[in-house]
mmCIF file of N, CA and C in Angstrom:
data_model
loop_
_atom_site.group_PDB
_atom_site.id
_atom_site.type_symbol
_atom_site.label_atom_id
_atom_site.label_comp_id
_atom_site.label_asym_id
_atom_site.label_seq_id
_atom_site.Cartn_x
_atom_site.Cartn_y
_atom_site.Cartn_z
ATOM 1 N N MET A 1279 0.840 -1.177 0.000
ATOM 2 C CA MET A 1279 0.000 0.000 0.000
ATOM 3 C C MET A 1279 0.887 1.243 0.000
ATOM 4 N N THR A 1280 0.576 2.188 -0.851
ATOM 5 C CA THR A 1280 1.341 3.413 -0.962
ATOM 6 C C THR A 1280 0.697 4.493 -0.106
ATOM 7 N N GLU A 1281 1.543 5.162 0.688
ATOM 8 C CA GLU A 1281 1.040 6.236 1.553
ATOM 9 C C GLU A 1281 1.330 7.573 0.885
ATOM 10 N N THR A 1282 0.348 8.449 0.858
ATOM 11 C CA THR A 1282 0.531 9.775 0.293
ATOM 12 C C THR A 1282 0.924 10.733 1.411
ATOM 13 N N VAL A 1283 1.997 11.460 1.179
ATOM 14 C CA VAL A 1283 2.467 12.436 2.159
ATOM 15 C C VAL A 1283 2.289 13.825 1.565
ATOM 16 N N THR A 1284 1.633 14.685 2.305
ATOM 17 C CA THR A 1284 1.451 16.061 1.858
ATOM 18 C C THR A 1284 2.663 16.874 2.286
ATOM 19 N N THR A 1285 3.357 17.437 1.315
ATOM 20 C CA THR A 1285 4.532 18.247 1.638
ATOM 21 C C THR A 1285 4.195 19.727 1.734
ATOM 22 N N HIS A 1286 3.032 20.099 1.263
ATOM 23 C CA HIS A 1286 2.602 21.494 1.318
ATOM 24 C C HIS A 1286 1.233 21.558 1.983
ATOM 25 N N PRO A 1287 1.210 21.543 3.314
ATOM 26 C CA PRO A 1287 -0.091 21.577 3.986
ATOM 27 C C PRO A 1287 -0.810 22.887 3.680
ATOM 28 N N GLY A 1288 -2.127 22.876 3.824
ATOM 29 C CA GLY A 1288 -2.914 24.085 3.596
ATOM 30 C C GLY A 1288 -2.483 25.205 4.527
ATOM 31 N N LEU A 1289 -2.684 26.412 4.085
ATOM 32 C CA LEU A 1289 -2.327 27.564 4.903
ATOM 33 C C LEU A 1289 -3.302 27.709 6.058
ATOM 34 N N PRO A 1290 -2.807 28.139 7.210
ATOM 35 C CA PRO A 1290 -3.708 28.345 8.346
ATOM 36 C C PRO A 1290 -4.647 29.523 8.087
ATOM 37 N N PRO A 1291 -5.792 29.551 8.756
ATOM 38 C CA PRO A 1291 -6.717 30.681 8.601
ATOM 39 C C PRO A 1291 -6.009 31.998 8.922
ATOM 40 N N GLY A 1292 -6.342 33.022 8.172
ATOM 41 C CA GLY A 1292 -5.748 34.335 8.399
ATOM 42 C C GLY A 1292 -4.394 34.513 7.745
ATOM 43 N N SER A 1293 -3.978 33.565 6.924
ATOM 44 C CA SER A 1293 -2.680 33.655 6.260
ATOM 45 C C SER A 1293 -2.660 34.824 5.283
ATOM 46 N N ALA A 1294 -1.492 35.425 5.131
ATOM 47 C CA ALA A 1294 -1.303 36.521 4.189
ATOM 48 C C ALA A 1294 -0.810 35.965 2.861
ATOM 49 N N THR A 1295 -1.075 36.712 1.822
ATOM 50 C CA THR A 1295 -0.588 36.340 0.499
ATOM 51 C C THR A 1295 0.580 37.244 0.134
ATOM 52 N N ILE A 1296 1.271 36.894 -0.926
ATOM 53 C CA ILE A 1296 2.356 37.751 -1.400
ATOM 54 C C ILE A 1296 1.797 39.115 -1.812
ATOM 55 N N ASP A 1297 0.555 39.140 -2.298
ATOM 56 C CA ASP A 1297 -0.068 40.422 -2.640
ATOM 57 C C ASP A 1297 -0.256 41.289 -1.398
ATOM 58 N N ASP A 1298 -0.614 40.668 -0.268
ATOM 59 C CA ASP A 1298 -0.720 41.412 0.991
ATOM 60 C C ASP A 1298 0.636 41.998 1.364
ATOM 61 N N PHE A 1299 1.681 41.183 1.289
ATOM 62 C CA PHE A 1299 3.030 41.643 1.629
ATOM 63 C C PHE A 1299 3.446 42.795 0.725
ATOM 64 N N ASN A 1300 3.140 42.689 -0.559
ATOM 65 C CA ASN A 1300 3.555 43.719 -1.515
ATOM 66 C C ASN A 1300 2.874 45.057 -1.280
ATOM 67 N N LYS A 1301 1.790 45.081 -0.516
ATOM 68 C CA LYS A 1301 1.125 46.346 -0.188
ATOM 69 C C LYS A 1301 1.924 47.151 0.833
ATOM 70 N N LEU A 1302 2.789 46.478 1.590
ATOM 71 C CA LEU A 1302 3.564 47.161 2.623
ATOM 72 C C LEU A 1302 4.756 47.881 2.006
ATOM 73 N N ASP A 1303 4.977 49.106 2.441
ATOM 74 C CA ASP A 1303 6.166 49.858 2.037
ATOM 75 C C ASP A 1303 7.120 49.813 3.226
ATOM 76 N N ILE A 1304 8.082 48.898 3.163
ATOM 77 C CA ILE A 1304 9.022 48.667 4.262
ATOM 78 C C ILE A 1304 10.362 49.250 3.843
ATOM 79 N N ARG A 1305 10.922 50.118 4.683
ATOM 80 C CA ARG A 1305 12.128 50.860 4.316
ATOM 81 C C ARG A 1305 13.166 50.846 5.431
ATOM 82 N N VAL A 1306 14.397 51.101 5.022
ATOM 83 C CA VAL A 1306 15.500 51.321 5.956
ATOM 84 C C VAL A 1306 15.425 52.772 6.421
ATOM 85 N N GLY A 1307 15.621 52.979 7.717
ATOM 86 C CA GLY A 1307 15.688 54.321 8.268
ATOM 87 C C GLY A 1307 16.832 54.417 9.261
ATOM 88 N N ARG A 1308 17.262 55.647 9.540
ATOM 89 C CA ARG A 1308 18.312 55.874 10.534
ATOM 90 C C ARG A 1308 17.739 56.743 11.643
ATOM 91 N N ILE A 1309 17.825 56.255 12.878
ATOM 92 C CA ILE A 1309 17.342 57.024 14.027
ATOM 93 C C ILE A 1309 18.243 58.240 14.205
ATOM 94 N N VAL A 1310 17.619 59.428 14.221
ATOM 95 C CA VAL A 1310 18.390 60.662 14.377
ATOM 96 C C VAL A 1310 18.093 61.375 15.692
ATOM 97 N N ASP A 1311 17.021 60.972 16.379
ATOM 98 C CA ASP A 1311 16.716 61.583 17.670
ATOM 99 C C ASP A 1311 15.871 60.610 18.491
ATOM 100 N N VAL A 1312 16.162 60.559 19.784
ATOM 101 C CA VAL A 1312 15.431 59.694 20.720
ATOM 102 C C VAL A 1312 15.175 60.499 21.983
ATOM 103 N N VAL A 1313 13.898 60.596 22.380
ATOM 104 C CA VAL A 1313 13.576 61.274 23.636
ATOM 105 C C VAL A 1313 12.591 60.411 24.422
ATOM 106 N N PRO A 1314 12.683 60.436 25.750
ATOM 107 C CA PRO A 1314 11.712 59.704 26.566
ATOM 108 C C PRO A 1314 10.295 60.206 26.293
ATOM 109 N N PHE A 1315 9.320 59.330 26.464
ATOM 110 C CA PHE A 1315 7.913 59.643 26.209
ATOM 111 C C PHE A 1315 7.122 59.362 27.487
ATOM 112 N N PRO A 1316 7.212 60.266 28.480
ATOM 113 C CA PRO A 1316 6.576 60.012 29.777
ATOM 114 C C PRO A 1316 5.049 59.948 29.722
ATOM 115 N N ALA A 1317 4.407 60.528 28.711
ATOM 116 C CA ALA A 1317 2.943 60.510 28.629
ATOM 117 C C ALA A 1317 2.393 59.158 28.165
ATOM 118 N N ALA A 1318 3.239 58.305 27.627
ATOM 119 C CA ALA A 1318 2.787 56.988 27.156
ATOM 120 C C ALA A 1318 2.418 56.103 28.345
ATOM 121 N N ARG A 1319 1.435 55.211 28.153
ATOM 122 C CA ARG A 1319 1.010 54.302 29.229
ATOM 123 C C ARG A 1319 2.119 53.346 29.635
ATOM 124 N N ARG A 1320 2.865 52.846 28.669
ATOM 125 C CA ARG A 1320 3.995 51.956 28.941
ATOM 126 C C ARG A 1320 5.269 52.713 28.613
ATOM 127 N N PRO A 1321 6.384 52.361 29.248
ATOM 128 C CA PRO A 1321 7.637 53.064 28.951
ATOM 129 C C PRO A 1321 7.921 53.063 27.449
ATOM 130 N N ALA A 1322 8.179 54.260 26.915
ATOM 131 C CA ALA A 1322 8.394 54.388 25.473
ATOM 132 C C ALA A 1322 9.335 55.547 25.177
ATOM 133 N N TYR A 1323 9.835 55.538 23.949
ATOM 134 C CA TYR A 1323 10.615 56.651 23.414
ATOM 135 C C TYR A 1323 9.865 57.226 22.222
ATOM 136 N N GLN A 1324 10.094 58.517 21.981
ATOM 137 C CA GLN A 1324 9.686 59.145 20.735
ATOM 138 C C GLN A 1324 10.922 59.151 19.846
ATOM 139 N N LEU A 1325 10.813 58.517 18.695
ATOM 140 C CA LEU A 1325 11.930 58.423 17.767
ATOM 141 C C LEU A 1325 11.686 59.340 16.575
ATOM 142 N N THR A 1326 12.740 59.979 16.105
ATOM 143 C CA THR A 1326 12.714 60.651 14.811
ATOM 144 C C THR A 1326 13.650 59.852 13.924
ATOM 145 N N ILE A 1327 13.138 59.441 12.761
ATOM 146 C CA ILE A 1327 13.870 58.530 11.889
ATOM 147 C C ILE A 1327 13.974 59.145 10.501
ATOM 148 N N ASP A 1328 15.179 59.136 9.950
ATOM 149 C CA ASP A 1328 15.437 59.643 8.604
ATOM 150 C C ASP A 1328 15.240 58.503 7.609
ATOM 151 N N PHE A 1329 14.269 58.672 6.712
ATOM 152 C CA PHE A 1329 14.022 57.685 5.664
ATOM 153 C C PHE A 1329 14.485 58.207 4.306
ATOM 154 N N GLY A 1330 15.584 58.951 4.297
ATOM 155 C CA GLY A 1330 16.178 59.422 3.043
ATOM 156 C C GLY A 1330 15.209 60.274 2.251
ATOM 157 N N PRO A 1331 14.933 59.877 0.987
ATOM 158 C CA PRO A 1331 14.064 60.691 0.134
ATOM 159 C C PRO A 1331 12.644 60.867 0.678
ATOM 160 N N LEU A 1332 12.216 59.987 1.578
ATOM 161 C CA LEU A 1332 10.878 60.111 2.167
ATOM 162 C C LEU A 1332 10.852 61.133 3.298
ATOM 163 N N GLY A 1333 12.017 61.569 3.747
ATOM 164 C CA GLY A 1333 12.098 62.559 4.807
ATOM 165 C C GLY A 1333 12.089 61.953 6.199
ATOM 166 N N LEU A 1334 11.883 62.818 7.181
ATOM 167 C CA LEU A 1334 11.863 62.407 8.584
ATOM 168 C C LEU A 1334 10.467 61.925 8.961
ATOM 169 N N ARG A 1335 10.422 60.847 9.736
ATOM 170 C CA ARG A 1335 9.158 60.330 10.266
ATOM 171 C C ARG A 1335 9.341 60.115 11.761
ATOM 172 N N ARG A 1336 8.238 60.219 12.495
ATOM 173 C CA ARG A 1336 8.290 60.019 13.947
ATOM 174 C C ARG A 1336 7.580 58.728 14.318
ATOM 175 N N SER A 1337 8.051 58.129 15.407
ATOM 176 C CA SER A 1337 7.448 56.886 15.878
ATOM 177 C C SER A 1337 7.525 56.818 17.392
ATOM 178 N N SER A 1338 6.495 56.236 17.989
ATOM 179 C CA SER A 1338 6.526 55.897 19.408
ATOM 180 C C SER A 1338 6.895 54.425 19.492
ATOM 181 N N ALA A 1339 7.874 54.107 20.331
ATOM 182 C CA ALA A 1339 8.329 52.716 20.427
ATOM 183 C C ALA A 1339 8.572 52.351 21.887
ATOM 184 N N GLN A 1340 8.044 51.203 22.294
ATOM 185 C CA GLN A 1340 8.167 50.729 23.679
ATOM 186 C C GLN A 1340 9.512 50.026 23.865
ATOM 187 N N LEU A 1341 10.576 50.803 23.813
ATOM 188 C CA LEU A 1341 11.926 50.244 23.819
ATOM 189 C C LEU A 1341 12.715 50.396 25.111
ATOM 190 N N PRO A 1342 12.307 51.237 26.084
ATOM 191 C CA PRO A 1342 13.147 51.399 27.278
ATOM 192 C C PRO A 1342 13.519 50.112 28.004
ATOM 193 N N PRO A 1343 12.641 49.091 28.118
ATOM 194 C CA PRO A 1343 13.089 47.871 28.803
ATOM 195 C C PRO A 1343 14.247 47.170 28.073
ATOM 196 N N THR A 1344 14.295 47.301 26.757
ATOM 197 C CA THR A 1344 15.354 46.664 25.968
ATOM 198 C C THR A 1344 16.570 47.568 25.845
ATOM 199 N N TYR A 1345 16.331 48.859 25.695
ATOM 200 C CA TYR A 1345 17.399 49.843 25.511
ATOM 201 C C TYR A 1345 17.237 50.940 26.568
ATOM 202 N N PRO A 1346 17.644 50.660 27.839
ATOM 203 C CA PRO A 1346 17.444 51.666 28.892
ATOM 204 C C PRO A 1346 18.222 52.960 28.649
ATOM 205 N N ASP A 1347 19.320 52.877 27.905
ATOM 206 C CA ASP A 1347 20.100 54.065 27.559
ATOM 207 C C ASP A 1347 19.730 54.464 26.129
ATOM 208 N N PRO A 1348 18.935 55.526 25.970
ATOM 209 C CA PRO A 1348 18.475 55.880 24.624
ATOM 210 C C PRO A 1348 19.600 56.268 23.669
ATOM 211 N N THR A 1349 20.751 56.649 24.194
ATOM 212 C CA THR A 1349 21.839 57.067 23.308
ATOM 213 C C THR A 1349 22.360 55.918 22.444
ATOM 214 N N VAL A 1350 22.132 54.661 22.862
ATOM 215 C CA VAL A 1350 22.597 53.537 22.036
ATOM 216 C C VAL A 1350 21.778 53.416 20.748
ATOM 217 N N LEU A 1351 20.652 54.109 20.684
ATOM 218 C CA LEU A 1351 19.808 54.052 19.485
ATOM 219 C C LEU A 1351 20.175 55.119 18.457
ATOM 220 N N ASP A 1352 20.861 56.180 18.895
ATOM 221 C CA ASP A 1352 21.238 57.259 17.979
ATOM 222 C C ASP A 1352 22.080 56.716 16.831
ATOM 223 N N GLY A 1353 21.659 57.009 15.608
ATOM 224 C CA GLY A 1353 22.409 56.607 14.426
ATOM 225 C C GLY A 1353 22.164 55.185 13.966
ATOM 226 N N ARG A 1354 21.372 54.447 14.697
ATOM 227 C CA ARG A 1354 21.127 53.036 14.364
ATOM 228 C C ARG A 1354 20.231 52.915 13.131
ATOM 229 N N LEU A 1355 20.581 51.982 12.243
ATOM 230 C CA LEU A 1355 19.720 51.665 11.111
ATOM 231 C C LEU A 1355 18.604 50.746 11.590
ATOM 232 N N VAL A 1356 17.373 51.057 11.207
ATOM 233 C CA VAL A 1356 16.210 50.263 11.594
ATOM 234 C C VAL A 1356 15.362 49.988 10.358
ATOM 235 N N ILE A 1357 14.348 49.161 10.546
ATOM 236 C CA ILE A 1357 13.419 48.833 9.471
ATOM 237 C C ILE A 1357 12.031 49.274 9.910
ATOM 238 N N GLY A 1358 11.331 49.982 9.029
ATOM 239 C CA GLY A 1358 10.008 50.472 9.386
ATOM 240 C C GLY A 1358 9.008 50.354 8.248
ATOM 241 N N VAL A 1359 7.747 50.174 8.624
ATOM 242 C CA VAL A 1359 6.644 50.201 7.660
ATOM 243 C C VAL A 1359 6.185 51.653 7.588
ATOM 244 N N VAL A 1360 6.316 52.262 6.402
ATOM 245 C CA VAL A 1360 6.067 53.697 6.283
ATOM 246 C C VAL A 1360 4.714 54.045 5.674
ATOM 247 N N ASN A 1361 3.911 53.041 5.298
ATOM 248 C CA ASN A 1361 2.632 53.380 4.663
ATOM 249 C C ASN A 1361 1.405 52.964 5.477
ATOM 250 N N PHE A 1362 1.572 52.760 6.781
ATOM 251 C CA PHE A 1362 0.401 52.615 7.647
ATOM 252 C C PHE A 1362 -0.116 54.016 7.969
ATOM 253 N N PRO A 1363 -1.422 54.161 8.212
ATOM 254 C CA PRO A 1363 -1.923 55.473 8.631
ATOM 255 C C PRO A 1363 -1.294 55.866 9.969
ATOM 256 N N PRO A 1364 -1.082 57.169 10.199
ATOM 257 C CA PRO A 1364 -0.541 57.609 11.490
ATOM 258 C C PRO A 1364 -1.472 57.216 12.630
ATOM 259 N N ARG A 1365 -0.868 56.997 13.808
ATOM 260 C CA ARG A 1365 -1.641 56.694 15.032
ATOM 261 C C ARG A 1365 -1.331 57.743 16.076
ATOM 262 N N ARG A 1366 -2.362 58.164 16.787
ATOM 263 C CA ARG A 1366 -2.174 59.105 17.901
ATOM 264 C C ARG A 1366 -1.966 58.319 19.169
ATOM 265 N N ILE A 1367 -0.844 58.571 19.832
ATOM 266 C CA ILE A 1367 -0.513 57.892 21.084
ATOM 267 C C ILE A 1367 -0.206 58.971 22.113
ATOM 268 N N ALA A 1368 -1.100 59.137 23.073
ATOM 269 C CA ALA A 1368 -0.939 60.153 24.124
ATOM 270 C C ALA A 1368 -0.596 61.517 23.530
ATOM 271 N N GLY A 1369 -1.332 61.903 22.469
ATOM 272 C CA GLY A 1369 -1.142 63.204 21.848
ATOM 273 C C GLY A 1369 0.001 63.277 20.854
ATOM 274 N N PHE A 1370 0.739 62.204 20.673
ATOM 275 C CA PHE A 1370 1.892 62.155 19.768
ATOM 276 C C PHE A 1370 1.485 61.414 18.500
ATOM 277 N N GLU A 1371 1.816 61.966 17.331
ATOM 278 C CA GLU A 1371 1.501 61.288 16.075
ATOM 279 C C GLU A 1371 2.644 60.351 15.685
ATOM 280 N N SER A 1372 2.374 59.056 15.757
ATOM 281 C CA SER A 1372 3.343 58.039 15.353
ATOM 282 C C SER A 1372 3.090 57.742 13.878
ATOM 283 N N GLN A 1373 4.094 57.998 13.036
ATOM 284 C CA GLN A 1373 3.923 57.962 11.585
ATOM 285 C C GLN A 1373 4.514 56.727 10.919
ATOM 286 N N VAL A 1374 5.213 55.908 11.665
ATOM 287 C CA VAL A 1374 5.876 54.736 11.092
ATOM 288 C C VAL A 1374 5.899 53.641 12.148
ATOM 289 N N LEU A 1375 5.784 52.390 11.714
ATOM 290 C CA LEU A 1375 5.895 51.251 12.623
ATOM 291 C C LEU A 1375 7.304 50.692 12.498
ATOM 292 N N VAL A 1376 8.093 50.861 13.551
ATOM 293 C CA VAL A 1376 9.452 50.320 13.582
ATOM 294 C C VAL A 1376 9.351 48.844 13.961
ATOM 295 N N LEU A 1377 10.046 47.986 13.222
ATOM 296 C CA LEU A 1377 9.926 46.545 13.422
ATOM 297 C C LEU A 1377 10.961 46.011 14.402
ATOM 298 N N GLY A 1378 10.507 45.106 15.247
ATOM 299 C CA GLY A 1378 11.386 44.446 16.210
ATOM 300 C C GLY A 1378 10.919 43.027 16.444
ATOM 301 N N ALA A 1379 11.797 42.232 17.012
ATOM 302 C CA ALA A 1379 11.442 40.865 17.391
ATOM 303 C C ALA A 1379 10.618 40.916 18.677
ATOM 304 N N LEU A 1380 9.840 39.863 18.920
ATOM 305 C CA LEU A 1380 8.989 39.801 20.111
ATOM 306 C C LEU A 1380 9.277 38.524 20.891
ATOM 307 N N PRO A 1381 10.460 38.442 21.539
ATOM 308 C CA PRO A 1381 10.758 37.240 22.317
ATOM 309 C C PRO A 1381 9.853 37.138 23.545
ATOM 310 N N ALA A 1382 9.790 35.947 24.108
ATOM 311 C CA ALA A 1382 8.897 35.675 25.241
ATOM 312 C C ALA A 1382 9.230 36.498 26.479
ATOM 313 N N ASP A 1383 10.461 36.986 26.606
ATOM 314 C CA ASP A 1383 10.842 37.725 27.819
ATOM 315 C C ASP A 1383 10.345 39.169 27.831
ATOM 316 N N GLY A 1384 9.646 39.611 26.770
ATOM 317 C CA GLY A 1384 9.066 40.947 26.759
ATOM 318 C C GLY A 1384 9.951 42.032 26.174
ATOM 319 N N ARG A 1385 11.210 41.724 25.914
ATOM 320 C CA ARG A 1385 12.074 42.723 25.273
ATOM 321 C C ARG A 1385 11.622 42.914 23.822
ATOM 322 N N ILE A 1386 12.073 44.005 23.195
ATOM 323 C CA ILE A 1386 11.791 44.230 21.778
ATOM 324 C C ILE A 1386 13.100 44.604 21.081
ATOM 325 N N PRO A 1387 13.927 43.612 20.735
ATOM 326 C CA PRO A 1387 15.143 43.922 19.980
ATOM 327 C C PRO A 1387 14.764 44.393 18.570
ATOM 328 N N LEU A 1388 15.303 45.539 18.178
ATOM 329 C CA LEU A 1388 14.975 46.100 16.871
ATOM 330 C C LEU A 1388 15.584 45.282 15.743
ATOM 331 N N LEU A 1389 14.839 45.178 14.643
ATOM 332 C CA LEU A 1389 15.396 44.594 13.432
ATOM 333 C C LEU A 1389 16.258 45.658 12.766
ATOM 334 N N SER A 1390 17.327 45.234 12.140
ATOM 335 C CA SER A 1390 18.199 46.198 11.486
ATOM 336 C C SER A 1390 18.831 45.557 10.261
ATOM 337 N N VAL A 1391 19.580 46.355 9.535
ATOM 338 C CA VAL A 1391 20.313 45.881 8.364
ATOM 339 C C VAL A 1391 21.780 46.226 8.558
ATOM 340 N N ASP A 1392 22.628 45.573 7.793
ATOM 341 C CA ASP A 1392 24.056 45.871 7.860
ATOM 342 C C ASP A 1392 24.334 47.252 7.283
ATOM 343 N N GLU A 1393 25.459 47.834 7.702
ATOM 344 C CA GLU A 1393 25.913 49.082 7.095
ATOM 345 C C GLU A 1393 26.064 48.833 5.601
ATOM 346 N N GLY A 1394 25.821 49.842 4.818
ATOM 347 C CA GLY A 1394 25.818 49.699 3.369
ATOM 348 C C GLY A 1394 24.421 49.953 2.832
ATOM 349 N N ALA A 1395 23.416 49.606 3.636
ATOM 350 C CA ALA A 1395 22.043 49.983 3.299
ATOM 351 C C ALA A 1395 21.896 51.461 3.641
ATOM 352 N N LEU A 1396 21.089 52.155 2.886
ATOM 353 C CA LEU A 1396 20.920 53.589 3.086
ATOM 354 C C LEU A 1396 19.489 53.919 3.495
ATOM 355 N N PRO A 1397 19.318 54.999 4.274
ATOM 356 C CA PRO A 1397 17.964 55.425 4.608
ATOM 357 C C PRO A 1397 17.126 55.605 3.341
ATOM 358 N N GLY A 1398 15.946 55.017 3.370
ATOM 359 C CA GLY A 1398 15.045 55.075 2.229
ATOM 360 C C GLY A 1398 15.073 53.828 1.365
ATOM 361 N N ASP A 1399 16.114 52.978 1.522
ATOM 362 C CA ASP A 1399 16.165 51.744 0.732
ATOM 363 C C ASP A 1399 14.950 50.882 1.046
ATOM 364 N N SER A 1400 14.389 50.263 0.015
ATOM 365 C CA SER A 1400 13.236 49.369 0.179
ATOM 366 C C SER A 1400 13.666 48.023 0.723
ATOM 367 N N ILE A 1401 12.779 47.408 1.488
ATOM 368 C CA ILE A 1401 12.965 46.045 1.994
ATOM 369 C C ILE A 1401 11.936 45.180 1.277
ATOM 370 N N GLY A 1402 12.370 44.028 0.823
ATOM 371 C CA GLY A 1402 11.413 43.158 0.151
ATOM 372 C C GLY A 1402 11.921 41.749 0.052
#
């Protein structure tokens, strides 16, 4: 008797397609300013990020538990989704979603690229 093995199981409910992914405008940015955000409900920083030809964008990011010294973020290359609608967070307009890993310990290590990538470069 021959057994059939499925090597490509069906996608789970809620799966995204490549067309969904292609709708996202994901870019390299360089953090140029970091300030504490005391009005936020959870510890956060207000980031100003240079996205090259797209200009400067601001973001609220819950990074103090991972990066207690904000100066380590200055000049860092990060990855952000730049085409989500802005969100108001405690009166602050967050214009970009900065991407980070979400390990079980609650830290948020930022995703980044190697030097050589430039602010505004597309990710895909």
